[in-house]
């Protein structure tokens, strides 16, 4: 018998325990908007710089023709270990004389090499808006906020003129515009990057806005070309009640059907910055923005709830949306614009649960404001030992009470309506 000296060797790869996952490459932003003749810059980012390359290619789902823009497809981007974490490229849109609807240029990441992987943001869409329309279409806001079955705005690219009243503040921090207007039919976000068009925002301004309809992460918005102030000092809209959250209340001034609580108090930063907390009330769960413009952004969670002696509170605000993927039915965020969009429930005596009363500001220095969904018959002010400081009879839905003569301390407002009586505490500074 003989012997065999040869042996078989299989291909074996060894992955060290605890080895880092491969670097992910994706678009930094999945949607941009440009007007004909403009150049759009997009960025591709890598989670950890590595020696990898990737192709950026035009997707067949694009509606713009090749003559509408300049972009070499496929474009190869090369990352390197220790190099930049992002690479940019330009798409040049061509100006023409045709009046046409908005078009899209859709780009996909593909054919990655070097051991990297493609991340979630593998698709980028550039909306190209026409600049040849000379006369905007005059519409109600509800006419341009309809959406398809996936939550995509059906009016993207339309050149329109709308009239609405501002509620809230300018949320932009780049010198641009980011605010909301509401008419009798609906509401919409007004958004401009780095350009305020010479407009200084004031809540209550009635505006005529001309521009193109756009959408970002599910939020329908108008990119303004011009803003004209028609009147100032208009009343705030009445807030609408919601039980569940859907597209029908996007960009409207709304409130949940009952009080909410903060799900995780540790999310309440209270450091003067803008932060987000998740709140719920049994029927709905959603994010709440605590903007740095609010006094409460400087309060700890304990200080906040102690102002109402309860962990649950009533809140109103504009319902916004930030959903990064289609279908756009998530990412809803309620944005209270002012301190008085918050109120706390105190002792109720025969007052129906569906009656809304807001008392603000609290603490107060000079003027105490009351807002009620039914007519206020009288408001009596008492101190902690029961001494009365006057009886106001506004017979109106709103009332302003001069309290600057009161000494600092805690007081009780006894509010009487035909539906019952409620008492609410406030602090005089």
PDB file of C-alpha atoms in Angstrom, residues 55-262:
ATOM      1  CA  UNK A  55     -21.024  55.468  -8.276  1.00  0.00           C
ATOM      2  CA  UNK A  56     -23.744  58.130  -8.413  1.00  0.00           C
ATOM      3  CA  UNK A  57     -26.089  57.333 -11.296  1.00  0.00           C
ATOM      4  CA  UNK A  58     -29.245  58.884 -12.744  1.00  0.00           C
ATOM      5  CA  UNK A  59     -32.260  56.721 -11.963  1.00  0.00           C
ATOM      6  CA  UNK A  60     -34.832  56.007 -14.704  1.00  0.00           C
ATOM      7  CA  UNK A  61     -37.589  57.357 -12.453  1.00  0.00           C
ATOM      8  CA  UNK A  62     -36.337  60.917 -13.160  1.00  0.00           C
ATOM      9  CA  UNK A  63     -38.892  63.068 -14.986  1.00  0.00           C
ATOM     10  CA  UNK A  64     -36.415  65.697 -16.229  1.00  0.00           C
ATOM     11  CA  UNK A  65     -34.979  65.100 -19.669  1.00  0.00           C
ATOM     12  CA  UNK A  66     -31.205  65.019 -20.250  1.00  0.00           C
ATOM     13  CA  UNK A  67     -31.366  68.463 -21.877  1.00  0.00           C
ATOM     14  CA  UNK A  68     -32.717  70.002 -18.655  1.00  0.00           C
ATOM     15  CA  UNK A  69     -29.516  69.564 -16.657  1.00  0.00           C
ATOM     16  CA  UNK A  70     -25.792  68.822 -16.756  1.00  0.00           C
ATOM     17  CA  UNK A  71     -24.534  65.822 -14.822  1.00  0.00           C
ATOM     18  CA  UNK A  72     -22.185  63.029 -15.879  1.00  0.00           C
ATOM     19  CA  UNK A  73     -23.666  59.644 -15.031  1.00  0.00           C
ATOM     20  CA  UNK A  74     -22.272  57.541 -13.525  1.00  0.00           C
ATOM     21  CA  UNK A  75     -20.110  59.803 -11.386  1.00  0.00           C
ATOM     22  CA  UNK A  76     -17.425  57.958  -9.403  1.00  0.00           C
ATOM     23  CA  UNK A  77     -16.585  59.301  -5.946  1.00  0.00           C
ATOM     24  CA  UNK A  78     -13.443  58.080  -4.177  1.00  0.00           C
ATOM     25  CA  UNK A  79     -13.125  58.133  -0.391  1.00  0.00           C
ATOM     26  CA  UNK A  80      -9.835  57.443   1.380  1.00  0.00           C
ATOM     27  CA  UNK A  81      -8.808  56.288   4.813  1.00  0.00           C
ATOM     28  CA  UNK A  82      -8.093  59.346   6.949  1.00  0.00           C
ATOM     29  CA  UNK A  83      -9.624  61.610   4.305  1.00  0.00           C
ATOM     30  CA  UNK A  84     -12.794  63.698   4.157  1.00  0.00           C
ATOM     31  CA  UNK A  85     -16.018  62.239   5.506  1.00  0.00           C
ATOM     32  CA  UNK A  86     -18.041  63.880   2.744  1.00  0.00           C
ATOM     33  CA  UNK A  87     -17.653  64.565  -0.968  1.00  0.00           C
ATOM     34  CA  UNK A  88     -19.759  66.969  -3.001  1.00  0.00           C
ATOM     35  CA  UNK A  89     -20.919  67.225  -6.583  1.00  0.00           C
ATOM     36  CA  UNK A  90     -22.962  69.730  -8.573  1.00  0.00           C
ATOM     37  CA  UNK A  91     -26.016  69.391 -10.774  1.00  0.00           C
ATOM     38  CA  UNK A  92     -26.377  72.326 -13.162  1.00  0.00           C
ATOM     39  CA  UNK A  93     -29.968  72.947 -14.218  1.00  0.00           C
ATOM     40  CA  UNK A  94     -30.550  74.589 -17.588  1.00  0.00           C
ATOM     41  CA  UNK A  95     -32.836  77.573 -18.006  1.00  0.00           C
ATOM     42  CA  UNK A  96     -35.343  77.432 -20.843  1.00  0.00           C
ATOM     43  CA  UNK A  97     -38.312  79.464 -22.040  1.00  0.00           C
ATOM     44  CA  UNK A  98     -40.909  76.736 -21.588  1.00  0.00           C
ATOM     45  CA  UNK A  99     -43.748  77.002 -19.079  1.00  0.00           C
ATOM     46  CA  UNK A 100     -43.779  73.531 -17.567  1.00  0.00           C
ATOM     47  CA  UNK A 101     -44.462  71.689 -14.311  1.00  0.00           C
ATOM     48  CA  UNK A 102     -41.693  70.918 -11.869  1.00  0.00           C
ATOM     49  CA  UNK A 103     -39.420  68.025 -12.782  1.00  0.00           C
ATOM     50  CA  UNK A 104     -37.259  65.638 -10.811  1.00  0.00           C
ATOM     51  CA  UNK A 105     -33.698  64.384 -11.162  1.00  0.00           C
ATOM     52  CA  UNK A 106     -33.349  61.169  -9.171  1.00  0.00           C
ATOM     53  CA  UNK A 107     -29.873  59.848  -8.347  1.00  0.00           C
ATOM     54  CA  UNK A 108     -28.949  56.463  -6.865  1.00  0.00           C
ATOM     55  CA  UNK A 109     -25.829  55.221  -5.095  1.00  0.00           C
ATOM     56  CA  UNK A 110     -24.560  51.902  -6.484  1.00  0.00           C
ATOM     57  CA  UNK A 111     -21.531  49.728  -7.247  1.00  0.00           C
ATOM     58  CA  UNK A 112     -19.637  50.382  -4.027  1.00  0.00           C
ATOM     59  CA  UNK A 113     -16.119  48.946  -3.731  1.00  0.00           C
ATOM     60  CA  UNK A 114     -13.503  48.597  -1.009  1.00  0.00           C
ATOM     61  CA  UNK A 115     -15.592  46.805   1.586  1.00  0.00           C
ATOM     62  CA  UNK A 116     -17.928  49.714   2.346  1.00  0.00           C
ATOM     63  CA  UNK A 117     -21.707  49.401   2.262  1.00  0.00           C
ATOM     64  CA  UNK A 118     -24.512  51.649   1.036  1.00  0.00           C
ATOM     65  CA  UNK A 119     -26.568  53.185   3.841  1.00  0.00           C
ATOM     66  CA  UNK A 120     -30.249  53.974   4.150  1.00  0.00           C
ATOM     67  CA  UNK A 121     -30.040  57.274   2.242  1.00  0.00           C
ATOM     68  CA  UNK A 122     -29.213  55.726  -1.123  1.00  0.00           C
ATOM     69  CA  UNK A 123     -31.598  57.863  -3.204  1.00  0.00           C
ATOM     70  CA  UNK A 124     -31.449  61.618  -3.813  1.00  0.00           C
ATOM     71  CA  UNK A 125     -34.165  63.664  -5.524  1.00  0.00           C
ATOM     72  CA  UNK A 126     -33.688  67.160  -6.914  1.00  0.00           C
ATOM     73  CA  UNK A 127     -36.942  68.997  -7.618  1.00  0.00           C
ATOM     74  CA  UNK A 128     -36.409  71.466 -10.466  1.00  0.00           C
ATOM     75  CA  UNK A 129     -38.910  74.335 -10.379  1.00  0.00           C
ATOM     76  CA  UNK A 130     -39.933  76.201 -13.502  1.00  0.00           C
ATOM     77  CA  UNK A 131     -39.113  79.926 -13.609  1.00  0.00           C
ATOM     78  CA  UNK A 132     -41.126  80.831 -16.677  1.00  0.00           C
ATOM     79  CA  UNK A 133     -44.564  81.165 -15.148  1.00  0.00           C
ATOM     80  CA  UNK A 134     -45.475  84.868 -15.084  1.00  0.00           C
ATOM     81  CA  UNK A 135     -48.779  84.880 -13.220  1.00  0.00           C
ATOM     82  CA  UNK A 136     -49.264  82.836 -10.051  1.00  0.00           C
ATOM     83  CA  UNK A 137     -52.489  80.952  -9.512  1.00  0.00           C
ATOM     84  CA  UNK A 138     -54.517  82.432  -6.648  1.00  0.00           C
ATOM     85  CA  UNK A 139     -55.560  79.578  -4.363  1.00  0.00           C
ATOM     86  CA  UNK A 140     -56.715  78.732  -0.864  1.00  0.00           C
ATOM     87  CA  UNK A 141     -54.116  76.916   1.198  1.00  0.00           C
ATOM     88  CA  UNK A 142     -56.241  73.749   1.220  1.00  0.00           C
ATOM     89  CA  UNK A 143     -56.004  73.646  -2.591  1.00  0.00           C
ATOM     90  CA  UNK A 144     -52.238  73.081  -2.444  1.00  0.00           C
ATOM     91  CA  UNK A 145     -51.870  70.818   0.588  1.00  0.00           C
ATOM     92  CA  UNK A 146     -53.521  67.690  -0.824  1.00  0.00           C
ATOM     93  CA  UNK A 147     -51.352  64.570  -0.853  1.00  0.00           C
ATOM     94  CA  UNK A 148     -51.353  61.194  -2.572  1.00  0.00           C
ATOM     95  CA  UNK A 149     -51.582  57.750  -0.980  1.00  0.00           C
ATOM     96  CA  UNK A 150     -47.919  57.956   0.092  1.00  0.00           C
ATOM     97  CA  UNK A 151     -48.175  61.394   1.669  1.00  0.00           C
ATOM     98  CA  UNK A 152     -46.454  63.124  -1.267  1.00  0.00           C
ATOM     99  CA  UNK A 153     -47.772  66.617  -2.021  1.00  0.00           C
ATOM    100  CA  UNK A 154     -49.704  66.705  -5.288  1.00  0.00           C
ATOM    101  CA  UNK A 155     -48.944  70.377  -5.933  1.00  0.00           C
ATOM    102  CA  UNK A 156     -45.125  70.300  -5.865  1.00  0.00           C
ATOM    103  CA  UNK A 157     -43.759  72.867  -8.320  1.00  0.00           C
ATOM    104  CA  UNK A 158     -46.981  74.865  -8.668  1.00  0.00           C
ATOM    105  CA  UNK A 159     -46.542  78.652  -8.771  1.00  0.00           C
ATOM    106  CA  UNK A 160     -49.204  80.136  -6.501  1.00  0.00           C
ATOM    107  CA  UNK A 161     -50.398  83.126  -4.522  1.00  0.00           C
ATOM    108  CA  UNK A 162     -51.870  82.525  -1.086  1.00  0.00           C
ATOM    109  CA  UNK A 163     -53.094  84.742   1.744  1.00  0.00           C
ATOM    110  CA  UNK A 164     -52.823  83.680   5.364  1.00  0.00           C
ATOM    111  CA  UNK A 165     -52.187  84.918   8.892  1.00  0.00           C
ATOM    112  CA  UNK A 166     -48.960  84.215  10.759  1.00  0.00           C
ATOM    113  CA  UNK A 167     -49.129  82.311  14.011  1.00  0.00           C
ATOM    114  CA  UNK A 168     -45.914  81.877  15.942  1.00  0.00           C
ATOM    115  CA  UNK A 169     -42.289  82.836  15.512  1.00  0.00           C
ATOM    116  CA  UNK A 170     -39.584  82.522  12.873  1.00  0.00           C
ATOM    117  CA  UNK A 171     -37.956  79.157  13.576  1.00  0.00           C
ATOM    118  CA  UNK A 172     -35.058  79.753  11.149  1.00  0.00           C
ATOM    119  CA  UNK A 173     -31.639  80.370  12.671  1.00  0.00           C
ATOM    120  CA  UNK A 174     -29.750  81.098   9.437  1.00  0.00           C
ATOM    121  CA  UNK A 175     -31.209  84.489   8.537  1.00  0.00           C
ATOM    122  CA  UNK A 176     -33.897  82.813   6.463  1.00  0.00           C
ATOM    123  CA  UNK A 177     -37.566  82.080   7.069  1.00  0.00           C
ATOM    124  CA  UNK A 178     -39.319  79.128   8.667  1.00  0.00           C
ATOM    125  CA  UNK A 179     -42.815  79.930   9.899  1.00  0.00           C
ATOM    126  CA  UNK A 180     -46.480  79.047   9.420  1.00  0.00           C
ATOM    127  CA  UNK A 181     -49.502  80.843   8.008  1.00  0.00           C
ATOM    128  CA  UNK A 182     -53.128  79.786   8.302  1.00  0.00           C
ATOM    129  CA  UNK A 183     -56.234  80.740   6.327  1.00  0.00           C
ATOM    130  CA  UNK A 184     -59.853  79.619   6.734  1.00  0.00           C
ATOM    131  CA  UNK A 185     -59.130  76.343   4.929  1.00  0.00           C
ATOM    132  CA  UNK A 186     -55.742  75.057   6.136  1.00  0.00           C
ATOM    133  CA  UNK A 187     -52.158  75.980   7.035  1.00  0.00           C
ATOM    134  CA  UNK A 188     -48.739  75.770   5.382  1.00  0.00           C
ATOM    135  CA  UNK A 189     -45.065  76.242   6.200  1.00  0.00           C
ATOM    136  CA  UNK A 190     -43.229  79.196   4.614  1.00  0.00           C
ATOM    137  CA  UNK A 191     -39.561  78.345   4.129  1.00  0.00           C
ATOM    138  CA  UNK A 192     -36.561  80.199   2.706  1.00  0.00           C
ATOM    139  CA  UNK A 193     -32.909  79.268   3.234  1.00  0.00           C
ATOM    140  CA  UNK A 194     -30.702  82.216   4.225  1.00  0.00           C
ATOM    141  CA  UNK A 195     -33.000  84.900   2.771  1.00  0.00           C
ATOM    142  CA  UNK A 196     -35.781  86.618   4.709  1.00  0.00           C
ATOM    143  CA  UNK A 197     -36.926  88.629   1.642  1.00  0.00           C
ATOM    144  CA  UNK A 198     -36.830  91.767   3.797  1.00  0.00           C
ATOM    145  CA  UNK A 199     -39.658  90.524   6.003  1.00  0.00           C
ATOM    146  CA  UNK A 200     -39.459  90.723   9.803  1.00  0.00           C
ATOM    147  CA  UNK A 201     -41.988  88.297  11.194  1.00  0.00           C
ATOM    148  CA  UNK A 202     -44.698  89.196  13.675  1.00  0.00           C
ATOM    149  CA  UNK A 203     -47.432  86.843  14.802  1.00  0.00           C
ATOM    150  CA  UNK A 204     -50.778  88.193  13.619  1.00  0.00           C
ATOM    151  CA  UNK A 205     -49.479  89.549  10.309  1.00  0.00           C
ATOM    152  CA  UNK A 206     -51.782  88.851   7.380  1.00  0.00           C
ATOM    153  CA  UNK A 207     -49.548  88.082   4.389  1.00  0.00           C
ATOM    154  CA  UNK A 208     -49.787  87.628   0.658  1.00  0.00           C
ATOM    155  CA  UNK A 209     -47.158  85.051  -0.284  1.00  0.00           C
ATOM    156  CA  UNK A 210     -46.185  84.227  -3.869  1.00  0.00           C
ATOM    157  CA  UNK A 211     -43.945  81.257  -4.539  1.00  0.00           C
ATOM    158  CA  UNK A 212     -43.485  77.624  -5.503  1.00  0.00           C
ATOM    159  CA  UNK A 213     -44.879  74.654  -3.607  1.00  0.00           C
ATOM    160  CA  UNK A 214     -42.293  72.231  -2.262  1.00  0.00           C
ATOM    161  CA  UNK A 215     -42.139  69.380   0.224  1.00  0.00           C
ATOM    162  CA  UNK A 216     -39.442  68.312   2.682  1.00  0.00           C
ATOM    163  CA  UNK A 217     -39.647  65.129   4.752  1.00  0.00           C
ATOM    164  CA  UNK A 218     -43.411  65.052   4.389  1.00  0.00           C
ATOM    165  CA  UNK A 219     -43.958  68.732   5.259  1.00  0.00           C
ATOM    166  CA  UNK A 220     -45.642  70.659   2.451  1.00  0.00           C
ATOM    167  CA  UNK A 221     -44.280  74.193   2.223  1.00  0.00           C
ATOM    168  CA  UNK A 222     -44.130  77.239  -0.001  1.00  0.00           C
ATOM    169  CA  UNK A 223     -40.771  78.647  -1.114  1.00  0.00           C
ATOM    170  CA  UNK A 224     -41.564  82.375  -1.211  1.00  0.00           C
ATOM    171  CA  UNK A 225     -40.637  84.627  -4.091  1.00  0.00           C
ATOM    172  CA  UNK A 226     -42.323  87.646  -2.506  1.00  0.00           C
ATOM    173  CA  UNK A 227     -44.078  88.489   0.766  1.00  0.00           C
ATOM    174  CA  UNK A 228     -46.452  91.433   1.183  1.00  0.00           C
ATOM    175  CA  UNK A 229     -47.967  92.482   4.535  1.00  0.00           C
ATOM    176  CA  UNK A 230     -51.705  93.126   4.130  1.00  0.00           C
ATOM    177  CA  UNK A 231     -52.578  93.852   7.781  1.00  0.00           C
ATOM    178  CA  UNK A 232     -51.093  93.467  11.269  1.00  0.00           C
ATOM    179  CA  UNK A 233     -52.270  92.587  14.755  1.00  0.00           C
ATOM    180  CA  UNK A 234     -54.812  89.972  13.732  1.00  0.00           C
ATOM    181  CA  UNK A 235     -56.138  87.576  16.364  1.00  0.00           C
ATOM    182  CA  UNK A 236     -54.647  84.136  16.781  1.00  0.00           C
ATOM    183  CA  UNK A 237     -56.655  81.347  15.169  1.00  0.00           C
ATOM    184  CA  UNK A 238     -58.764  79.071  17.325  1.00  0.00           C
ATOM    185  CA  UNK A 239     -56.955  75.839  18.061  1.00  0.00           C
ATOM    186  CA  UNK A 240     -58.558  72.656  16.760  1.00  0.00           C
ATOM    187  CA  UNK A 241     -58.853  69.461  18.787  1.00  0.00           C
ATOM    188  CA  UNK A 242     -57.243  66.241  17.584  1.00  0.00           C
ATOM    189  CA  UNK A 243     -57.483  62.684  18.880  1.00  0.00           C
ATOM    190  CA  UNK A 244     -55.263  60.922  16.371  1.00  0.00           C
ATOM    191  CA  UNK A 245     -52.589  62.527  14.193  1.00  0.00           C
ATOM    192  CA  UNK A 246     -52.628  62.515  10.408  1.00  0.00           C
ATOM    193  CA  UNK A 247     -52.044  64.786   7.422  1.00  0.00           C
ATOM    194  CA  UNK A 248     -55.334  66.633   7.968  1.00  0.00           C
ATOM    195  CA  UNK A 249     -53.853  68.671  10.848  1.00  0.00           C
ATOM    196  CA  UNK A 250     -50.416  69.377   9.347  1.00  0.00           C
ATOM    197  CA  UNK A 251     -49.430  73.057   9.757  1.00  0.00           C
ATOM    198  CA  UNK A 252     -52.583  73.854  11.743  1.00  0.00           C
ATOM    199  CA  UNK A 253     -52.883  75.321  15.249  1.00  0.00           C
ATOM    200  CA  UNK A 254     -54.114  72.335  17.243  1.00  0.00           C
ATOM    201  CA  UNK A 255     -54.240  70.689  20.650  1.00  0.00           C
ATOM    202  CA  UNK A 256     -54.767  67.102  21.858  1.00  0.00           C
ATOM    203  CA  UNK A 257     -58.156  66.136  23.235  1.00  0.00           C
ATOM    204  CA  UNK A 258     -56.828  65.979  26.792  1.00  0.00           C
ATOM    205  CA  UNK A 259     -53.741  66.631  28.875  1.00  0.00           C
ATOM    206  CA  UNK A 260     -50.383  65.052  28.056  1.00  0.00           C
ATOM    207  CA  UNK A 261     -47.441  63.811  30.099  1.00  0.00           C
ATOM    208  CA  UNK A 262     -43.742  63.668  29.235  1.00  0.00           C
TER     209      UNK A 262
END
